[in-house]
Coordinates of C-alpha atoms and ligand atoms in Angstrom, one line a residue:
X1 CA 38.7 -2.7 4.4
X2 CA 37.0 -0.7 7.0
X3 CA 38.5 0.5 10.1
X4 CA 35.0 -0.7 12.3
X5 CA 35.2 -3.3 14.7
X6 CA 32.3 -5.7 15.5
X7 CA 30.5 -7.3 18.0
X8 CA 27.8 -9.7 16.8
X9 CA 25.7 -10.9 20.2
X10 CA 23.3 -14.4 19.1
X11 CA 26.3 -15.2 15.9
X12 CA 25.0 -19.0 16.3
X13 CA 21.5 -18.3 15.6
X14 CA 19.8 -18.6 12.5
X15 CA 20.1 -15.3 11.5
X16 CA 23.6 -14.8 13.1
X17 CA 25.9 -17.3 11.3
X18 CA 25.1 -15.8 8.2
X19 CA 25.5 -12.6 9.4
X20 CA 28.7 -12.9 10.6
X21 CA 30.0 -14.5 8.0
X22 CA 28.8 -11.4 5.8
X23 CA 30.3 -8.7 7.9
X24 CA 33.4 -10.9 7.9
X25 CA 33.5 -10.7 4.1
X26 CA 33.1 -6.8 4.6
X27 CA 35.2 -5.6 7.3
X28 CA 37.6 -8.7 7.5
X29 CA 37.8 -11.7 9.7
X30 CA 39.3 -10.2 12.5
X31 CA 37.2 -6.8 12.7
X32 CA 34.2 -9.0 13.4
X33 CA 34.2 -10.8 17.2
X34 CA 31.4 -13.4 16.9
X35 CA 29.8 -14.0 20.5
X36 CA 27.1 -16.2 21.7
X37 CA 25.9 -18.3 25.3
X38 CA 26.4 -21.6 22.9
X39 CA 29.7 -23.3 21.7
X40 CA 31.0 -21.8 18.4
X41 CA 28.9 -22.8 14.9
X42 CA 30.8 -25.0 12.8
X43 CA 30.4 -22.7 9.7
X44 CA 31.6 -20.0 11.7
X45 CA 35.0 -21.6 13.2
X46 CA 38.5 -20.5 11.5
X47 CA 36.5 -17.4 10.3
X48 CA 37.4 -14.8 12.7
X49 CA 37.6 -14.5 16.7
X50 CA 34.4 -16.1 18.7
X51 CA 33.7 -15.6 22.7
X52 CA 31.5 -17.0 24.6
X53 CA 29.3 -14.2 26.1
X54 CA 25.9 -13.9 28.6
X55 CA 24.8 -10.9 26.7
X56 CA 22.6 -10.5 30.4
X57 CA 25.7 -10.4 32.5
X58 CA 26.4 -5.9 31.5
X59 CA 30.1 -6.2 33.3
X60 CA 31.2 -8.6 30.7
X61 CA 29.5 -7.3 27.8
X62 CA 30.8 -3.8 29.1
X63 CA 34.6 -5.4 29.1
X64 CA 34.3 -6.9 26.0
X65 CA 33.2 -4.0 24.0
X66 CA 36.3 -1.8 26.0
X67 CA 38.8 -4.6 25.1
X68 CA 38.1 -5.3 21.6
X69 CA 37.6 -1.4 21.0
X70 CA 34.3 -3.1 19.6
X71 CA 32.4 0.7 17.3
X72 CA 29.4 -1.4 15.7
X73 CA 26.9 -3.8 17.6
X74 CA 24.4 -6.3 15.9
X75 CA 22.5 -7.6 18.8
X76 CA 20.5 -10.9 17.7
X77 CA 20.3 -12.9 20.9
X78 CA 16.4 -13.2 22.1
X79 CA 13.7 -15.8 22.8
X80 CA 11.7 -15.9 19.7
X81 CA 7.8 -15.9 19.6
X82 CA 6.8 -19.9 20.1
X83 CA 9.3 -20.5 23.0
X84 CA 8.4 -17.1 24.9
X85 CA 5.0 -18.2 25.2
X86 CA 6.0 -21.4 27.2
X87 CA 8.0 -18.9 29.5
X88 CA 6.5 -15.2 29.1
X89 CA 8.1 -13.6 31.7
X90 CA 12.0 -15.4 31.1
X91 CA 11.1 -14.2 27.4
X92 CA 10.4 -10.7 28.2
X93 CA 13.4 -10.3 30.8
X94 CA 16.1 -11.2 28.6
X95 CA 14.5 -9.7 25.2
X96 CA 14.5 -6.6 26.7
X97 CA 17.4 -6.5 29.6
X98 CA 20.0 -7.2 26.6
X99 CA 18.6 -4.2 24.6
X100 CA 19.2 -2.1 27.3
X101 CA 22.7 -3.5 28.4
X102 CA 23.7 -2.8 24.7
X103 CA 21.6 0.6 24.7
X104 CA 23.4 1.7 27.9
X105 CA 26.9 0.6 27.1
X106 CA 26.5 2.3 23.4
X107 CA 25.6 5.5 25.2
X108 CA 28.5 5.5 28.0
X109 CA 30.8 4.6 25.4
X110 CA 29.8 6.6 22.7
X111 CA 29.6 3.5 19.8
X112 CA 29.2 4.3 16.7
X113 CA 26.2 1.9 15.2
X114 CA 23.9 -0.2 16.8
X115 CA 21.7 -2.9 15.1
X116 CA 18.7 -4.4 16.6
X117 CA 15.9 -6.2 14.7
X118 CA 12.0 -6.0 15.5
X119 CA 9.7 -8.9 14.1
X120 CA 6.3 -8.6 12.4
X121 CA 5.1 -9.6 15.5
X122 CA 4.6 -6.1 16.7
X123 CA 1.3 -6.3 15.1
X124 CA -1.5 -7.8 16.2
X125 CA -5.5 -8.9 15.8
X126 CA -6.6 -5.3 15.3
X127 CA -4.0 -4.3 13.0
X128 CA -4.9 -4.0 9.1
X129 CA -4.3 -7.4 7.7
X130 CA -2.7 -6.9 4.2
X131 CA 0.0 -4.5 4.0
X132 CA 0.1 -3.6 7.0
X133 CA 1.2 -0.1 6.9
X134 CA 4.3 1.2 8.7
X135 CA 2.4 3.7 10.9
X136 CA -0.9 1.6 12.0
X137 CA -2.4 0.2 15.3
X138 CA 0.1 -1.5 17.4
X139 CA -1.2 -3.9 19.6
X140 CA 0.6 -7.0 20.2
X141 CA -0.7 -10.3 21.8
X142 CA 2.4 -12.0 22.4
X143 CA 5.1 -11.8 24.6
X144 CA 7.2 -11.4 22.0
X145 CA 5.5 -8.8 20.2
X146 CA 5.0 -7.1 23.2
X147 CA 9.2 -7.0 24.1
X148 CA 9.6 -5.8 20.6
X149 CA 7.3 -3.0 20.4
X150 CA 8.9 -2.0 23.7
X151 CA 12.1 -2.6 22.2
X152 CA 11.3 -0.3 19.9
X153 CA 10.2 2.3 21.2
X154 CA 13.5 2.6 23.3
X155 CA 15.5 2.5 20.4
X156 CA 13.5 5.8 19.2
X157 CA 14.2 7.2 23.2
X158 CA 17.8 6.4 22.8
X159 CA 17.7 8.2 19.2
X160 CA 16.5 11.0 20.4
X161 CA 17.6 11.6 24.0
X162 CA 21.1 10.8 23.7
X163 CA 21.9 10.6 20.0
X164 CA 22.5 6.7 19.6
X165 CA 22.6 5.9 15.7
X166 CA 20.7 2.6 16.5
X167 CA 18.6 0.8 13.5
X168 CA 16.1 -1.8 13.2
X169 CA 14.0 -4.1 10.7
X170 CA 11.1 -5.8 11.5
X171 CA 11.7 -9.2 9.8
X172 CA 9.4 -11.5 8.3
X173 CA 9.5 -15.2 9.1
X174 CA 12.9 -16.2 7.7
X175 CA 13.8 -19.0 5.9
X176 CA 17.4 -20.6 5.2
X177 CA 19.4 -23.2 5.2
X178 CA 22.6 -22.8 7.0
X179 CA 21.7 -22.5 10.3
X180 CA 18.5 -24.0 12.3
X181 CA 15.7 -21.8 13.2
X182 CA 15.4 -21.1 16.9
X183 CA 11.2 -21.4 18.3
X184 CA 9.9 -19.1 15.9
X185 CA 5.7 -19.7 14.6
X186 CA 7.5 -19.3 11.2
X187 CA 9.8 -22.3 11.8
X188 CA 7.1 -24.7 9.5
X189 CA 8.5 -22.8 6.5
X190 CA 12.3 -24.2 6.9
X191 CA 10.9 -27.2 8.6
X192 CA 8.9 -28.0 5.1
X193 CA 12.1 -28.1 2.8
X194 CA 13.8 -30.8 5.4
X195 CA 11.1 -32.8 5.7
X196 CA 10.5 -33.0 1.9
X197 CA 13.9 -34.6 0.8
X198 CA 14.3 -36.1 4.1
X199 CA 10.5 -37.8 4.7
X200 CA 8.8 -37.0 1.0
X201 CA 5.7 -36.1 3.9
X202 CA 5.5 -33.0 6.5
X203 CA 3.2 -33.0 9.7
X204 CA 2.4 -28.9 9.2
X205 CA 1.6 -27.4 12.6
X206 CA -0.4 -24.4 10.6
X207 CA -3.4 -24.8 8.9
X208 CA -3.8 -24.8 4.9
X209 CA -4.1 -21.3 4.1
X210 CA -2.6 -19.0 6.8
X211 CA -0.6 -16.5 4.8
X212 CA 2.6 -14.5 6.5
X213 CA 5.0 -12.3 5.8
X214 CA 8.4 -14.4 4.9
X215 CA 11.5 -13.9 2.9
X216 CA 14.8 -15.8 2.3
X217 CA 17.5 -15.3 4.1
X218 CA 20.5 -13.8 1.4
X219 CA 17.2 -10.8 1.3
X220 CA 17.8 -10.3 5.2
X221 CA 21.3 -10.2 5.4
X222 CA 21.1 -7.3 2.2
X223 CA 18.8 -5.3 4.2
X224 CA 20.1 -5.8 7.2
X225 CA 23.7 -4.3 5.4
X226 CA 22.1 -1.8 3.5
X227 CA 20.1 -0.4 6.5
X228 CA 23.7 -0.2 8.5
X229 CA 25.6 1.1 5.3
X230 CA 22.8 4.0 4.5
X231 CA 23.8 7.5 5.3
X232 CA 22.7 8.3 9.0
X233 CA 20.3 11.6 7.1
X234 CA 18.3 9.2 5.3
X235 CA 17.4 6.8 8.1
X236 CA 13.9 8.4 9.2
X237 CA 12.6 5.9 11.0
X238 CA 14.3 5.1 14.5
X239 CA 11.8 2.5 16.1
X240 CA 11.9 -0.5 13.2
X241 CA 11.3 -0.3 9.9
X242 CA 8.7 -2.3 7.9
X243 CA 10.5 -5.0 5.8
X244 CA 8.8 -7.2 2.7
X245 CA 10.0 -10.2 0.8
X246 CA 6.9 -12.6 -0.3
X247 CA 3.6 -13.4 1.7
X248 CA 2.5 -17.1 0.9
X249 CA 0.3 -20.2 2.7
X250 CA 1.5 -24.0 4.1
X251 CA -0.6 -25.3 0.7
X252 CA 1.5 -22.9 -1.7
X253 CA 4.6 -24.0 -0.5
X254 CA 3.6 -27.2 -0.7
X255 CA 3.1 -26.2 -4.1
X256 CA 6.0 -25.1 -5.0
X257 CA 8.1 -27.9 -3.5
X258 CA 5.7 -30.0 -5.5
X259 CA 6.5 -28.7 -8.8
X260 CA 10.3 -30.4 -8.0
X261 CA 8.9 -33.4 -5.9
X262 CA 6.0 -34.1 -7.3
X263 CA 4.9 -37.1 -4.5
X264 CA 5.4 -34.8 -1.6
X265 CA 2.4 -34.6 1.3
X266 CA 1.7 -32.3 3.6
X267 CA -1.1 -32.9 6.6
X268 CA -2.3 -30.2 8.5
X269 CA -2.5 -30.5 12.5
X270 CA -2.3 -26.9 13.6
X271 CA -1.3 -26.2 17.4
X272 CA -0.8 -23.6 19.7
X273 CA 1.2 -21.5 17.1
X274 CA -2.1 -21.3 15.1
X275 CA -3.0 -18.5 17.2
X276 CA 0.0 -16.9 17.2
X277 CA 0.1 -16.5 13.5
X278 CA -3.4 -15.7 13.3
X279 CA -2.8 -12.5 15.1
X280 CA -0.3 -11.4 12.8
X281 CA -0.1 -9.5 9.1
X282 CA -0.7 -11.4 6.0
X283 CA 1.7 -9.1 4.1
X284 CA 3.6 -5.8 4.6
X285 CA 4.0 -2.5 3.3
X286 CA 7.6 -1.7 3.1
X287 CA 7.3 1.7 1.6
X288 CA 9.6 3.4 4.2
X289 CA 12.4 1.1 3.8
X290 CA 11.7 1.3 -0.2
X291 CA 11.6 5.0 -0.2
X292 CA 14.6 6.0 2.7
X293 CA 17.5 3.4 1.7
X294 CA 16.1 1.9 -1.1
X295 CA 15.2 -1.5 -0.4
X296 CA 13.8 -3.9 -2.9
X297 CA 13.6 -7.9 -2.7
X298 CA 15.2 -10.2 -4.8
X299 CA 13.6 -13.7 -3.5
X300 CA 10.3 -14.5 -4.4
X301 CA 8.6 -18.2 -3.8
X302 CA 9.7 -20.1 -7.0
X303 CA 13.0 -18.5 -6.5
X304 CA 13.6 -19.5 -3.1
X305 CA 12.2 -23.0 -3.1
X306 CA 14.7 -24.1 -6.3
X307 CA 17.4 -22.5 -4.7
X308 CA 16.5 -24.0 -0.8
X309 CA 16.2 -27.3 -2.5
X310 CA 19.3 -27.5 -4.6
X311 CA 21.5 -26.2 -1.6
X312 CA 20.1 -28.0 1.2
X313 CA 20.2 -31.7 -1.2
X314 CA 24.0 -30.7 -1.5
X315 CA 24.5 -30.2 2.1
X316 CA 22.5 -33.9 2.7
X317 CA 24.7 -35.5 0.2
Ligands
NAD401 P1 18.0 -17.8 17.1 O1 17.2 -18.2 18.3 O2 18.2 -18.7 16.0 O3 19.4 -17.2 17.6 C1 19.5 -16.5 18.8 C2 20.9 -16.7 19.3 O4 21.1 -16.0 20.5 C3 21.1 -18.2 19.7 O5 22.3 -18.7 19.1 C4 21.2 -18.2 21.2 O6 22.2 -19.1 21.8 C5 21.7 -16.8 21.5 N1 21.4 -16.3 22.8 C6 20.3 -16.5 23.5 N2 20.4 -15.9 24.8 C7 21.6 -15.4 24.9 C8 22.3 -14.7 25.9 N3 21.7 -14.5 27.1 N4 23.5 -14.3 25.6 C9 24.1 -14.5 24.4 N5 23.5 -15.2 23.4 C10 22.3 -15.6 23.6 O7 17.3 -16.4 16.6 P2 17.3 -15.8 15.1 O8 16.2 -16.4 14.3 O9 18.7 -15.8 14.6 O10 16.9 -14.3 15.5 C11 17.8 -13.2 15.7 C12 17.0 -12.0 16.0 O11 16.1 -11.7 14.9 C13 16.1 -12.0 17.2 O12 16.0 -10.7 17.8 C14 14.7 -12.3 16.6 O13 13.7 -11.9 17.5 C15 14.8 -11.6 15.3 N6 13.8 -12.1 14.3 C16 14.0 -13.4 13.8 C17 13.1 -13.8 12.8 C18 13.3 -15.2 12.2 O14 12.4 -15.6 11.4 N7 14.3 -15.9 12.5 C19 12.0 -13.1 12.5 C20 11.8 -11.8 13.1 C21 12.8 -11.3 14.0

């Protein structure tokens, strides 16, 4: 076991709960202090410490991290890219004021790591469609593509100006089935599994053939604990690294639910998250990631769908 101690901020979110749970396996139970504004995750209780944290309020954050003698920080909380444009300003206030709460308190208390993840939403309509290169034009069109670039590009600041070892992915739409997704455009993509053992019929709120960037979740959590376990030399990128798993369409993973339910439906009424997801990359170069830490993907669509359907018609009983 490792001598770190960890703070995970957002452990009931999607990607939280499984991360937690993870790092639990790693560093021990008790090494890993889950925190979030809602009540504790059922898959997370009996599993390690939880506390109830305002990752906004920096006094208690500041005390928390002192008392614990928390070394490691994986902030996750944030408003995600569909519900920050029903409240852009709320969304960019707390996306970026708990980056720089955690930022700050790193640097006066000298922390060790810091993980904070970027989305693919720092792209927008001008950058190059199909993988999207690391390096490219960066102009965001939503809220939360804007809070994220900016995120960002402190994370490089506090790199270079005072040294913080803080590290970043920019994840695809995520897809899993432990824990609910929270307002994200790629929601559909979890929302599609559900609906086909639950319904046989999904209501899509994309249209037919808009391709993103996606991957399942067991690839995130590996990347997001080989980027934290890679030697400090070999991370060369401190603003967010690209990150690919698959890039597929609403009608392909109709598809490939199909080819295990053969009489599901899917009917297409796209809504305001149409835009959204037009102004972002079809796929991604992860080259970077590939090349500094190694990174490769395990998931691809068949892959994913067999396993998201066995495990999620276990968990319906
Ligand atoms: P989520 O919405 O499922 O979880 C976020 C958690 O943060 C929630 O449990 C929420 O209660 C908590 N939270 C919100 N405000 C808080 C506050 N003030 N104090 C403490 N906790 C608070 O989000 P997620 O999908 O798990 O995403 C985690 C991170 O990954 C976010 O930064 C998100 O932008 C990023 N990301 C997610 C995806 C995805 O597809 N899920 C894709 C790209 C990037």
């Amino acid at each position: 076991m490792k001598k770190d101690k960890i703070l995970v901020i957002g452990a009931c979110g999607q990607i939280g709960v499984e991360l937690t749970l993870a790092l639990r396996k790693m560093y021990g139970g008790n090494n890993v202090v889950a925190s979030d504004l809602r009540e504790e995750h059922e898959l997370l209780k009996g599993t390690g410490p939880y506390v109830s944290l305002d990752v906004m309020n920096k006094e208690m954050l500041h005390v928390l991290v002192i008392r614990h003698n928390i070394t490691q920080v994986y902030l996750l909380a944030a408003i995600l890219s569909a519900t920050g444009e029903k409240n852009p300003l709320l969304a960019w206030h707390i996306n970026m004021q708990s980056l720089l709460n955690v930022l700050d308190i790193a640097k006066e208390e000298g922390l060790d790591k810091i993980y904070w993840p970027s989305s693919i939403a720092v792209f927008g309509p001008n950058s190059p469609k199909e993988t999207t290169p690391q390096h490219t034009i960066i102009e965001p069109t939503t809220i939360y593509g804007i809070s994220k670039f900016a995120g960002e590009r402190w994370c490089e600041y506090y790199h270079h100006r005072y040294g913080t070892d803080v590290r970043s992915l920019r994840y695809p739409g995520l897809i899993s089935y432990k824990s609910a997704p929270g307002g994200g455009t790629t929601d559909y993509a979890v929302e599609i599994y559900h609906e086909a053992l639950d319904e046989g019929h999904y209501k899509c709120f994309l249209s037919e053939n808009t391709y993103l960037p996606m991957m399942y979740m067991p690839d995130a959590i590996r990347a997001t604990i080989e980027l934290m376990e890679a030697d400090s030399a070999r991370i060369t990128v401190r603003s967010a690294y690209n990150l690919s798993g698959m890039s597929f369409s609403p009608k392909e993973i109709a598809g490939a639910i199909q080819q295990h339910i053969p009489a599901f439906t899917v009917s297409y009424e796209p809504d305001y998250r149409q835009d959204i997801a037009n102004s972002w990359p079809q796929s991604i170069d992860d080259g970077e990631a590939a090349k500094d830490w190694g990174w490769q993907p395990q998931y691809d669509l068949p892959k994913m769908t067999e396993d998201m359907l066995k495990n999620l018609k276990e968990q319906k009983g």
